[in-house]
Amino acid sequence: MSEDSGQIDHVFHERRKFAPPAEFTKRSVVSSQDQYAELCQRATENRDEFWKAEAEEHLHWFEPFDSVCEFNAPDVKWFDGGKTNASYNCLDKHVEEGRGNRTAIIWEGEPGDTRSLTYAELRKEVAKCAEAMLELGVGAGDVVSIYMPMTPELAIAMLGCARIGAVHSVIFAGFSAESIADRNNDAKAKLVITSDGLHRRGKVLPLKETVDEALAKSPTVEKCLVLRRIGNSDTPMTEGRDHWWHDVVDKQQGELHAAPMDSEAPLFILYTSGSTGKPKGILHTTAGYNLWAKRTFQWVFDHREDDIYWCTADCGWITGHSYIVYGPLSAGATCLIYEGAPNFPAENRFWELVEKYRVTILYTAPTAIRAFIKWGDEHVEKHDLSSLRLLGSVGEGINPETWIWYHEKIGGSKCPIVDTWWQTETGGIMMSPLPGITATKPGSCTFPLPGVVPKIVDELGGDVDDQHGGMLCIAQPWPGMLRGIWGDHQRFVQQYWTTVPGMYLTGDNARRDRDGYYWIMGRIDDVINVSGHRLSTIEVESTLVSHDCVCEAAVVGRPHELKGQAISAFVTIKDAEPTEELRQELKQYVRKQIGALAQPDDIRFAESLPKTRSGKIMRRLLRDVASGREVAGDTSTLEDLSVLAKLADEEA
Ligand code: WT7
């Protein structure tokens, strides 16, 4: 392959295939290939007609919309002229339609305390929170930063904002004071909602102190609302600025109606780290996002009345926004929310929760699954997981061996796995199996959802042989697409709409196999160029992970005089010693499995791999490590790379 073709040399072959269980197909939301084909056809060929009907059926409209989709790349308006409200769609709609007594949220705190809220109760709490925000001077269009533990109040605060048209900006409760201040300032936040602290792995972490440090540098913030979560009596409170949740929220009536909002009114901003520079505030608006979150939830998770659905993400990430709050609640689902760590008090906590609440749908991330594998099967085996019927994966590519373990050990070989590919920017799932109809291949996110038109192109936007792979773009607008980067239109245009004019650039590489299945090959920046062959990191990583002794692997390129780049692999191991012998064995293993070309030039054993707070391997950091110094042949000691992750702070 020539160096400038933009194509990627695909070297990894996964041939296993799993048919959807017949029982599943019979009663699933999308239950035949014909139905799927028809949905796709209508969504692309009669786009406006299709989405008009979807929006009319699935959202509540205070005022009808005039147009369906006005697309003038990169600007787009969905359902313009209409008025709806996401909090209404998530709550009032169910109460009005007689489903107020359904359980909306089942919550368990890390210490084991529990709470459950019906849709009617949740609506009341949300209305109270909204009333309190109005009292604190927040109105439509104002930005509210939310920095909270995974308590019901976090979802209540988000929906409270939506109810009055305030724009929430959830900041993951692991971020530093500096990061909170940056986000407050970029968004010009007026209110911050936080708590006195949170429970994490049996410890109590103060949050308000961190927020105070941030507020000293956040001139736009006028008020701070503080939930008492841990009962920390010496929480610092600034007179006039800070208010306890139990003082201002609890006394409210809880009767406030949802405000009719323009379809394109901002619903939330969510900051995501750019590959370089400061984090970008991804903007999502009301109607299109809400519809996309709801419909993708229903299609992909095949939601049924009696499901107990558990998404293990944090609301600090888009997964929590779309698949803990807006998607499932719009669909009237019963959602389990768990506050704490998966290994507290012990490594079986997740499985204990699945058994206790009879969870039927579990949605988690490959990084968590790889941790479970490392912790050992015994933690899983002592629990009855027979309630599970569907498993989901999100956040990174799932290595086939990890997929197989998830399928067998967690799913009892009977649950379909939906490997969902999407991004903060896409608002919701873009490609995924549909559990009743899609035969899955481990490691492939399979096919696009209705209305999603993927296109694989070279660096100039030209067609490539998609069996090799190239840059993944989306060629048509979809309702959940981002509307911009908060306060930085130019960066929005530059980042997503310039490389390939008229199409949304995802920043990922992908290929399509002969059966039409899509395989995500990692970020564009992660491609390794060895002697003119462009390789995908995930393919080499998946091969390493398929070796019995390897738990996790990260592969990066480092400069090499002759080859352009050499391949450096970092691995964590199980049931093995970090010896030179194992190192050679792993190199030979990759060579044998996928070819000499992909054989790592060096392999380093690591205690753990550096990850972002959302669990993605920081390959950029490892590239620096790999190119910094040559690896001496006899280094067999384990390196603790988590230290590096800490040094790099959250934006790496
Ligand atoms: C990036 C988006 C999607 C919500 C959580 C992460 C990678 C995500 C998959 C998947 C392969 C995946 C991509 C994507 N990614 N899901 N199923 N297979 N890669 O959201 O932080 O915006 O990250 O995560 O590289 O571009 P995000």
XYZ file of C-alpha atoms and ligand atoms in Angstrom:
679
model
C 0.000 0.000 0.000
C 1.449 3.356 -0.875
C 2.023 5.786 1.918
C -0.228 8.518 0.670
C -3.255 6.473 -0.291
C -4.914 7.097 3.039
C -5.876 3.459 3.190
C -5.171 1.205 6.100
C -3.799 -2.287 5.810
C -6.168 -4.590 7.536
C -4.323 -7.499 9.109
C -6.543 -8.905 11.824
C -9.147 -11.513 10.970
C -12.003 -12.466 13.217
C -14.225 -15.145 11.763
C -16.552 -16.108 14.588
C -20.170 -15.179 14.118
C -23.115 -15.366 16.527
C -26.689 -15.532 15.324
C -29.387 -13.692 17.275
C -31.276 -16.125 19.541
C -34.615 -17.119 17.994
C -36.505 -16.322 21.199
C -35.177 -12.807 20.982
C -36.106 -12.249 17.390
C -39.702 -13.196 17.967
C -40.517 -10.263 20.173
C -37.848 -7.673 19.542
C -38.482 -4.015 18.670
C -36.868 -4.466 15.269
C -37.670 -8.037 14.438
C -36.746 -8.683 10.838
C -34.126 -7.763 8.300
C -36.916 -6.473 6.098
C -38.138 -4.141 8.805
C -34.596 -2.856 9.367
C -34.041 -2.377 5.641
C -37.318 -0.535 5.359
C -36.483 1.772 8.271
C -33.086 2.555 6.752
C -34.525 3.145 3.345
C -37.233 5.476 4.571
C -34.830 7.347 6.852
C -32.443 8.101 4.023
C -34.643 8.289 0.942
C -37.580 10.067 2.565
C -35.672 11.650 5.361
C -38.079 14.434 6.213
C -41.166 12.284 6.044
C -39.559 9.602 8.189
C -38.331 11.917 10.942
C -41.529 13.944 10.893
C -43.496 10.835 11.773
C -40.919 9.751 14.361
C -40.918 13.153 16.077
C -44.695 13.418 16.089
C -45.098 9.983 17.576
C -42.257 9.973 20.098
C -42.030 13.507 21.484
C -44.647 15.723 23.083
C -45.169 18.987 21.194
C -46.475 22.150 22.838
C -46.363 23.635 19.359
C -45.860 21.724 16.118
C -42.733 22.231 14.035
C -42.746 23.873 10.593
C -39.847 22.078 8.975
C -38.079 18.778 9.611
C -34.442 19.212 8.652
C -32.706 22.286 7.302
C -29.135 21.313 6.571
C -26.584 23.753 5.325
C -23.338 22.083 6.352
C -22.219 22.436 9.054
C -25.321 24.167 10.335
C -28.450 22.193 10.874
C -31.897 22.749 12.343
C -34.207 19.902 13.222
C -37.925 20.401 13.813
C -37.612 24.162 13.595
C -40.518 26.214 14.842
C -41.723 23.506 17.210
C -41.771 23.637 20.982
C -41.111 20.681 23.269
C -39.349 19.994 26.573
C -36.993 17.124 27.372
C -38.051 16.976 31.011
C -41.681 16.727 29.859
C -40.816 13.901 27.486
C -38.918 12.044 30.219
C -41.464 12.524 33.003
C -44.800 14.245 32.436
C -45.551 12.259 29.308
C -45.537 9.039 31.329
C -47.476 10.513 34.219
C -50.083 11.972 31.846
C -50.404 8.654 30.057
C -51.030 6.761 33.295
C -47.567 5.370 33.906
C -46.743 7.565 36.904
C -46.456 4.586 39.232
C -43.806 2.841 37.188
C -40.394 2.809 38.798
C -38.081 5.214 37.012
C -34.930 4.945 39.112
C -33.670 2.276 41.443
C -30.580 3.621 43.127
C -27.918 2.063 45.295
C -25.191 4.047 47.004
C -21.740 2.650 47.466
C -22.245 2.122 51.224
C -25.358 0.065 50.397
C -28.099 2.648 51.020
C -30.935 2.444 48.522
C -33.726 4.540 47.072
C -36.353 4.121 44.442
C -38.416 6.727 42.601
C -41.482 6.301 40.443
C -41.994 8.522 37.419
C -44.502 10.622 39.396
C -42.074 10.994 42.303
C -39.214 11.839 40.016
C -41.294 14.478 38.293
C -42.059 16.068 41.642
C -38.386 16.114 42.669
C -37.366 17.556 39.323
C -40.017 20.264 39.554
C -38.815 21.134 43.072
C -35.244 21.407 41.901
C -36.364 23.581 38.986
C -38.337 25.840 41.330
C -35.279 26.193 43.568
C -33.124 27.128 40.596
C -35.596 29.833 39.587
C -35.450 31.105 43.162
C -31.662 31.230 42.894
C -31.987 33.437 39.826
C -31.410 30.874 37.078
C -33.519 31.207 33.930
C -33.793 29.831 30.422
C -30.487 29.959 28.565
C -28.375 30.227 31.744
C -25.634 27.651 32.158
C -25.551 25.443 35.257
C -22.445 23.396 36.056
C -23.184 20.117 37.834
C -20.354 18.465 39.772
C -21.929 15.647 41.731
C -21.680 11.987 42.716
C -23.950 9.457 40.973
C -26.960 10.107 43.159
C -30.576 10.476 41.973
C -30.081 14.205 42.553
C -27.585 14.315 39.687
C -30.272 13.173 37.252
C -32.786 15.408 39.042
C -30.520 18.428 38.577
C -30.072 17.687 34.857
C -33.799 17.307 34.312
C -34.461 20.337 36.520
C -32.376 22.424 34.149
C -34.198 21.005 31.147
C -37.533 21.831 32.785
C -36.796 25.568 32.852
C -34.622 25.722 29.752
C -31.356 26.177 31.642
C -28.358 24.570 29.935
C -26.526 21.982 32.007
C -22.845 21.299 31.858
C -22.083 18.154 33.831
C -18.491 17.913 35.010
C -17.322 14.456 36.049
C -16.743 14.495 39.812
C -13.138 13.350 39.413
C -11.960 16.528 37.705
C -9.720 19.072 39.412
C -10.592 22.587 40.596
C -8.675 23.927 37.610
C -10.824 21.923 35.168
C -14.032 23.021 36.868
C -12.955 26.663 36.677
C -12.016 26.318 32.978
C -15.433 24.857 32.204
C -17.295 27.423 34.325
C -15.498 30.234 32.554
C -15.797 28.869 29.046
C -19.541 28.335 29.488
C -20.106 31.428 31.686
C -21.902 29.283 34.242
C -24.202 31.090 36.631
C -24.878 28.306 39.133
C -22.858 25.302 40.291
C -24.615 22.296 41.821
C -22.414 20.018 43.911
C -22.403 17.963 47.113
C -20.478 17.899 50.373
C -18.606 14.879 49.099
C -18.808 11.431 47.622
C -18.169 7.824 48.526
C -15.441 6.094 46.567
C -13.947 2.732 47.436
C -14.962 3.071 51.042
C -13.425 6.504 51.420
C -15.158 9.828 51.654
C -13.918 12.481 49.241
C -14.825 16.101 49.820
C -16.170 17.880 46.737
C -17.218 21.268 48.040
C -13.632 22.245 48.907
C -12.636 21.562 45.305
C -15.590 23.566 44.041
C -14.652 26.469 46.340
C -11.173 26.503 44.873
C -12.722 26.601 41.396
C -15.222 29.287 42.360
C -12.399 31.585 43.445
C -11.518 31.623 39.735
C -15.039 31.526 38.270
C -16.292 35.126 38.215
C -19.560 34.358 36.388
C -20.838 31.932 39.035
C -23.286 33.643 41.385
C -24.670 30.775 43.431
C -23.768 27.308 44.557
C -26.291 24.634 45.522
C -24.923 21.895 47.778
C -26.443 18.455 48.310
C -25.696 16.757 51.605
C -24.516 13.324 50.580
C -21.972 12.286 53.171
C -23.025 14.442 56.136
C -19.697 16.192 56.341
C -20.352 18.731 59.097
C -17.410 20.993 58.343
C -18.324 21.675 54.732
C -17.355 25.288 54.059
C -20.379 27.390 53.070
C -20.079 30.989 51.884
C -22.889 33.169 53.163
C -25.071 34.556 50.391
C -23.504 32.412 47.696
C -23.880 28.834 48.890
C -27.164 27.121 49.718
C -27.924 23.642 50.998
C -30.134 21.550 48.754
C -32.286 20.543 51.752
C -32.886 24.219 52.551
C -33.889 25.487 49.131
C -35.143 22.429 47.232
C -37.061 20.501 49.880
C -39.409 23.378 50.718
C -40.621 23.827 47.115
C -44.052 22.786 45.859
C -42.934 20.565 43.030
C -45.668 21.696 40.704
C -43.771 23.718 38.145
C -44.759 22.902 34.569
C -42.133 22.177 31.960
C -41.404 25.282 29.887
C -42.127 24.938 26.158
C -38.667 25.192 24.564
C -37.700 25.798 20.962
C -36.578 22.618 19.233
C -33.142 24.124 18.765
C -32.819 25.586 22.280
C -29.548 24.400 23.843
C -30.183 21.446 26.174
C -26.671 20.871 27.414
C -22.987 21.387 26.884
C -20.609 18.545 27.602
C -16.894 19.124 27.626
C -14.743 16.547 25.954
C -10.997 16.611 25.646
C -9.746 17.506 22.224
C -6.672 15.661 21.036
C -4.817 18.915 21.609
C -5.583 22.094 23.441
C -8.415 22.981 25.727
C -11.523 20.856 26.104
C -14.380 21.620 23.771
C -17.919 22.214 24.932
C -19.997 19.985 22.683
C -23.443 21.506 22.246
C -26.629 19.479 21.976
C -30.063 21.001 21.519
C -33.499 19.916 22.599
C -35.753 18.085 20.149
C -33.357 16.301 17.810
C -31.123 15.084 20.613
C -34.084 13.929 22.697
C -35.585 11.999 19.806
C -32.268 10.376 18.886
C -31.537 9.338 22.493
C -35.011 7.820 22.834
C -35.233 5.977 19.528
C -31.681 4.614 19.592
C -32.328 3.373 23.140
C -35.465 1.568 21.992
C -33.920 0.095 18.868
C -30.599 -1.024 20.315
C -31.662 -2.128 23.783
C -34.892 -3.618 22.530
C -36.620 -2.141 25.529
C -39.579 -4.000 27.073
C -41.956 -3.095 29.893
C -40.462 -5.495 32.416
C -36.805 -4.708 31.834
C -34.461 -3.613 34.593
C -31.870 -1.684 32.692
C -28.444 -0.815 34.049
C -25.942 1.449 32.351
C -22.821 1.574 34.510
C -21.502 4.866 33.113
C -21.286 8.117 35.034
C -23.494 11.068 34.114
C -20.252 13.007 33.664
C -19.952 11.371 30.230
C -22.256 11.402 27.228
C -23.162 7.761 27.876
C -24.749 8.838 31.140
C -26.606 11.706 29.467
C -28.074 9.657 26.646
C -28.399 6.195 28.199
C -29.023 6.846 31.891
C -31.130 9.976 31.649
C -32.636 11.126 28.352
C -32.949 7.893 26.352
C -34.244 5.416 28.927
C -36.443 7.913 30.777
C -38.052 9.119 27.548
C -38.781 5.473 26.834
C -40.283 4.922 30.293
C -37.637 2.409 31.361
C -36.748 1.323 34.890
C -33.091 2.196 35.426
C -30.672 1.013 38.034
C -28.127 3.641 39.055
C -25.135 2.654 41.174
C -22.998 5.251 42.860
C -19.702 3.578 43.509
C -16.747 1.518 42.389
C -17.080 -1.944 40.805
C -14.642 -3.412 43.329
C -16.065 -2.145 46.588
C -16.363 -3.727 49.061
C -15.172 -6.538 46.769
C -14.690 -7.389 43.109
C -18.132 -8.987 42.901
C -20.138 -5.805 43.521
C -21.525 -5.526 39.985
C -22.643 -9.151 39.930
C -24.194 -8.812 43.353
C -26.196 -5.869 41.982
C -27.270 -7.768 38.862
C -28.472 -10.656 41.024
C -30.146 -8.470 43.662
C -32.112 -6.311 41.236
C -32.608 -8.962 38.553
C -31.021 -6.731 35.936
C -32.030 -7.706 32.416
C -29.930 -5.314 30.302
C -26.366 -4.390 31.205
C -24.447 -1.674 29.363
C -20.787 -1.213 30.294
C -17.316 -0.510 28.863
C -14.494 -2.738 27.596
C -12.091 -1.253 30.136
C -14.375 -2.497 32.941
C -14.763 -5.920 31.333
C -10.990 -6.311 31.057
C -10.702 -5.442 34.760
C -13.260 -8.156 35.597
C -11.262 -10.670 33.588
C -8.141 -9.734 35.495
C -9.883 -9.952 38.863
C -10.852 -13.556 38.154
C -13.934 -15.543 37.196
C -14.651 -16.612 40.781
C -16.236 -13.225 41.548
C -18.693 -13.732 38.733
C -19.376 -17.417 39.238
C -20.804 -17.083 42.708
C -23.761 -15.048 41.451
C -26.950 -15.887 39.625
C -26.869 -13.766 36.498
C -29.707 -15.584 34.762
C -31.898 -12.455 34.672
C -29.643 -10.906 32.018
C -30.953 -11.021 28.469
C -28.885 -8.386 26.677
C -25.380 -6.965 27.067
C -23.932 -3.751 25.688
C -20.468 -2.312 25.247
C -19.347 1.264 24.627
C -16.379 3.602 24.811
C -13.661 1.797 22.899
C -13.383 -1.077 20.561
C -13.946 -4.341 22.382
C -11.185 -6.857 21.660
C -12.680 -10.129 20.416
C -11.315 -12.149 23.360
C -12.877 -9.692 25.777
C -16.137 -9.972 23.832
C -16.067 -13.763 24.117
C -15.488 -13.635 27.879
C -18.366 -11.146 28.278
C -20.583 -13.362 26.159
C -19.765 -16.592 28.009
C -19.160 -15.573 31.600
C -21.615 -12.718 31.983
C -24.139 -13.571 29.309
C -24.144 -17.327 29.902
C -23.623 -17.713 26.136
C -27.251 -16.732 25.605
C -27.294 -12.914 25.582
C -26.638 -10.957 22.401
C -23.955 -8.277 22.738
C -24.532 -4.851 21.250
C -21.162 -3.213 20.568
C -22.285 0.378 20.190
C -20.128 2.841 18.295
C -20.776 6.535 18.806
C -19.258 9.718 20.225
C -20.044 12.657 22.496
C -20.601 14.564 19.271
C -23.109 12.146 17.780
C -25.462 12.432 20.777
C -26.389 8.770 20.628
C -25.532 5.397 19.140
C -24.673 5.446 15.422
C -23.679 1.878 14.674
C -24.675 -1.193 16.602
C -26.163 -4.617 16.184
C -29.921 -4.776 16.684
C -30.213 -7.660 19.105
C -33.140 -9.424 17.484
C -31.816 -9.472 13.955
C -28.072 -8.905 13.687
C -25.643 -11.790 13.616
C -22.715 -10.395 15.584
C -18.992 -10.686 14.934
C -16.810 -10.077 18.017
C -15.086 -6.706 17.636
C -17.417 -5.299 14.989
C -20.067 -2.664 15.719
C -21.814 -4.214 12.700
C -24.245 -1.848 10.926
C -25.491 1.750 10.981
C -28.806 2.596 12.632
C -31.635 3.962 10.487
C -30.747 7.450 9.277
C -26.995 6.994 9.682
C -25.050 7.092 6.423
C -21.398 6.189 7.051
C -18.793 6.767 4.387
C -15.170 5.667 4.415
C -12.834 8.014 2.585
C -9.155 8.734 2.077
C -7.404 11.854 3.302
C -8.689 13.882 0.380
C -12.237 12.736 0.813
C -12.057 10.329 -2.097
C -13.456 6.830 -2.067
C -11.258 4.060 -0.768
C -11.519 0.344 -0.960
C -13.521 0.119 2.230
C -12.371 -3.423 2.929
C -9.043 -1.889 3.866
C -10.364 1.094 5.629
C -9.885 4.805 5.917
C -11.432 7.774 7.597
C -14.979 7.364 8.805
C -17.359 10.177 7.916
C -21.114 10.554 8.185
C -22.611 11.774 4.941
C -26.112 12.829 6.032
C -27.394 14.839 8.989
C -29.103 12.942 11.839
C -31.254 14.418 14.629
C -28.749 13.810 17.450
C -25.756 15.444 15.808
C -23.831 18.125 17.679
C -24.808 21.682 16.856
C -21.461 23.243 17.608
C -18.633 23.825 20.014
C -19.770 26.274 22.676
C -18.412 29.706 21.837
C -16.073 28.493 19.103
C -17.738 28.145 15.733
C -14.447 28.211 13.913
C -13.062 25.247 15.815
C -16.291 23.378 15.084
C -15.943 23.983 11.354
C -12.242 23.229 11.374
C -12.416 20.068 13.422
C -15.369 18.292 11.872
C -16.286 19.862 8.551
C -13.160 20.998 6.725
C -11.129 17.888 5.905
C -13.985 16.404 3.907
C -16.350 19.221 2.921
C -20.035 18.576 3.481
C -19.513 15.514 5.604
C -19.095 15.063 9.333
C -15.586 13.797 10.107
C -15.671 11.408 13.055
C -11.914 11.303 13.670
C -12.008 7.484 13.687
C -10.816 5.066 11.062
C -12.998 2.195 9.994
C -13.281 -0.577 7.466
C -16.156 -2.515 6.066
C -15.799 -6.222 5.463
C -17.233 -8.280 2.621
C -20.466 -8.835 4.495
C -20.854 -5.098 4.999
C -19.901 -5.153 8.700
C -18.136 -2.077 10.048
C -14.976 -2.400 12.148
C -13.718 0.678 13.977
C -9.940 0.838 13.709
C -9.218 3.512 16.313
C -8.517 7.204 16.109
C -7.000 8.610 12.911
C -4.019 9.862 14.926
C -3.286 6.388 16.252
C -2.459 4.770 12.912
C 1.057 3.325 12.788
C 3.017 3.540 9.577
C 5.527 0.707 9.283
C 7.538 0.715 6.055
C 4.660 2.373 4.258
C 2.050 0.010 5.629
C -0.581 1.736 7.679
C -1.690 -0.404 10.576
C -4.498 0.006 13.046
C -3.497 -0.128 16.700
C -6.606 -2.024 17.708
C -5.841 -4.924 15.397
C -2.420 -5.508 16.933
C -3.845 -4.988 20.408
C -6.641 -7.467 19.853
C -4.103 -10.051 18.756
C -2.035 -9.526 21.892
C -5.138 -9.731 24.080
C -6.044 -13.060 22.491
C -2.900 -14.546 24.085
C -3.749 -16.321 27.353
C -1.296 -14.303 29.433
C -2.306 -10.854 28.235
C -4.980 -8.814 29.927
C -4.722 -5.458 28.241
C -2.530 -4.141 25.477
C -1.769 -0.728 24.055
C 0.148 -0.385 20.840
C 1.807 2.781 19.563
C 4.309 3.810 16.930
C 7.700 5.308 17.662
C 10.101 6.844 15.151
C 12.357 4.353 13.409
C 15.172 5.244 11.030
C 14.468 2.618 8.429
C 10.864 1.658 8.803
C 9.449 5.105 9.487
C 7.791 3.800 12.592
C 8.429 0.837 14.830
C 5.724 -0.845 16.883
C 5.863 -0.515 20.655
C 3.479 -2.578 22.737
C 2.599 -2.118 26.401
C 0.888 -5.063 28.033
C -0.552 -6.005 31.385
C -0.393 -9.715 32.118
C -2.144 -12.334 34.216
C -1.022 -15.749 35.465
C 2.486 -15.146 34.109
C 5.864 -13.674 34.938
C 7.234 -10.678 33.029
C 10.189 -12.506 31.546
C 12.256 -12.090 28.412
C 10.928 -15.453 27.342
C 7.346 -14.247 27.501
C 8.329 -11.121 25.604
C 9.749 -13.197 22.768
C 6.760 -15.489 22.867
C 4.376 -12.558 22.465
C 6.331 -11.147 19.528
C 6.286 -14.518 17.816
C 2.629 -14.906 18.616
C 1.691 -11.675 16.839
C 3.961 -12.599 13.939
C 2.262 -15.940 13.584
C -1.265 -14.618 13.979
C -1.151 -11.578 11.734
C 2.250 -11.416 10.068
C 5.795 -10.182 10.373
C 4.746 -6.681 9.484
C 2.736 -6.309 12.668
C 5.249 -7.910 15.004
C 6.001 -5.477 17.840
C 9.580 -4.233 17.913
C 9.415 -3.892 21.637
C 7.103 -5.085 24.321
C 6.932 -3.595 27.774
C 5.204 -5.104 30.731
C 3.149 -2.676 32.742
C 1.305 -2.781 36.080
C -1.499 -0.826 34.492
C -2.006 1.306 31.415
C -2.503 5.054 31.570
C -6.155 5.878 30.972
C -8.286 8.956 30.766
C -10.851 9.390 33.493
C -13.431 7.893 31.177
C -11.297 4.768 30.794
C -9.721 5.203 27.374
C -6.084 4.199 26.948
C -3.923 7.308 26.497
C -1.917 6.218 23.464
C -0.592 9.718 22.996
C 1.191 9.486 26.332
C 2.568 6.065 25.531
C 3.904 7.369 22.221
C 6.045 9.784 24.186
C 7.237 7.049 26.501
C 7.965 4.742 23.578
C 9.942 7.279 21.605
C 11.754 8.706 24.595
C 14.149 5.862 25.115
C 14.969 2.546 23.585
C 13.932 -0.479 25.545
C 16.848 -2.478 26.816
C 16.457 -6.166 26.063
C 16.568 -7.212 29.684
C 13.964 -4.939 31.227
C 11.448 -7.392 32.468
C 10.233 -5.405 35.428
C 6.744 -4.091 35.485
C 6.368 -0.392 34.941
C 3.710 1.558 36.730
C 2.371 3.747 33.963
C -0.605 4.931 35.976
C 1.809 7.433 37.485
C 2.173 8.982 34.052
C -1.555 9.287 33.651
C -1.669 11.254 36.867
C 1.109 13.548 35.680
C -0.626 14.149 32.391
C -3.783 15.374 34.147
C -7.194 14.886 32.701
C -6.876 16.516 29.322
C -4.318 14.125 27.897
C -14.717 7.693 20.692
C -15.776 8.604 21.262
C -19.575 6.761 22.828
C -19.781 7.259 24.152
C -18.593 7.148 25.054
C -17.320 7.667 24.464
C -14.336 5.393 20.614
C -16.609 4.581 21.332
C -16.652 2.602 20.441
C -16.901 1.289 19.953
C -14.811 1.358 18.890
C -15.429 3.211 20.104
C -14.185 5.983 19.231
C -15.018 7.246 19.304
N -15.432 4.435 20.679
N -17.344 3.473 21.201
N -18.028 0.624 20.240
N -15.951 0.715 19.169
N -14.510 2.590 19.335
O -17.533 8.922 23.901
O -15.510 10.072 24.752
O -16.813 11.010 22.802
O -15.399 8.953 22.564
O -14.631 6.503 21.465
O -12.844 6.272 19.004
O -14.652 8.211 18.360
P -16.307 9.818 23.519
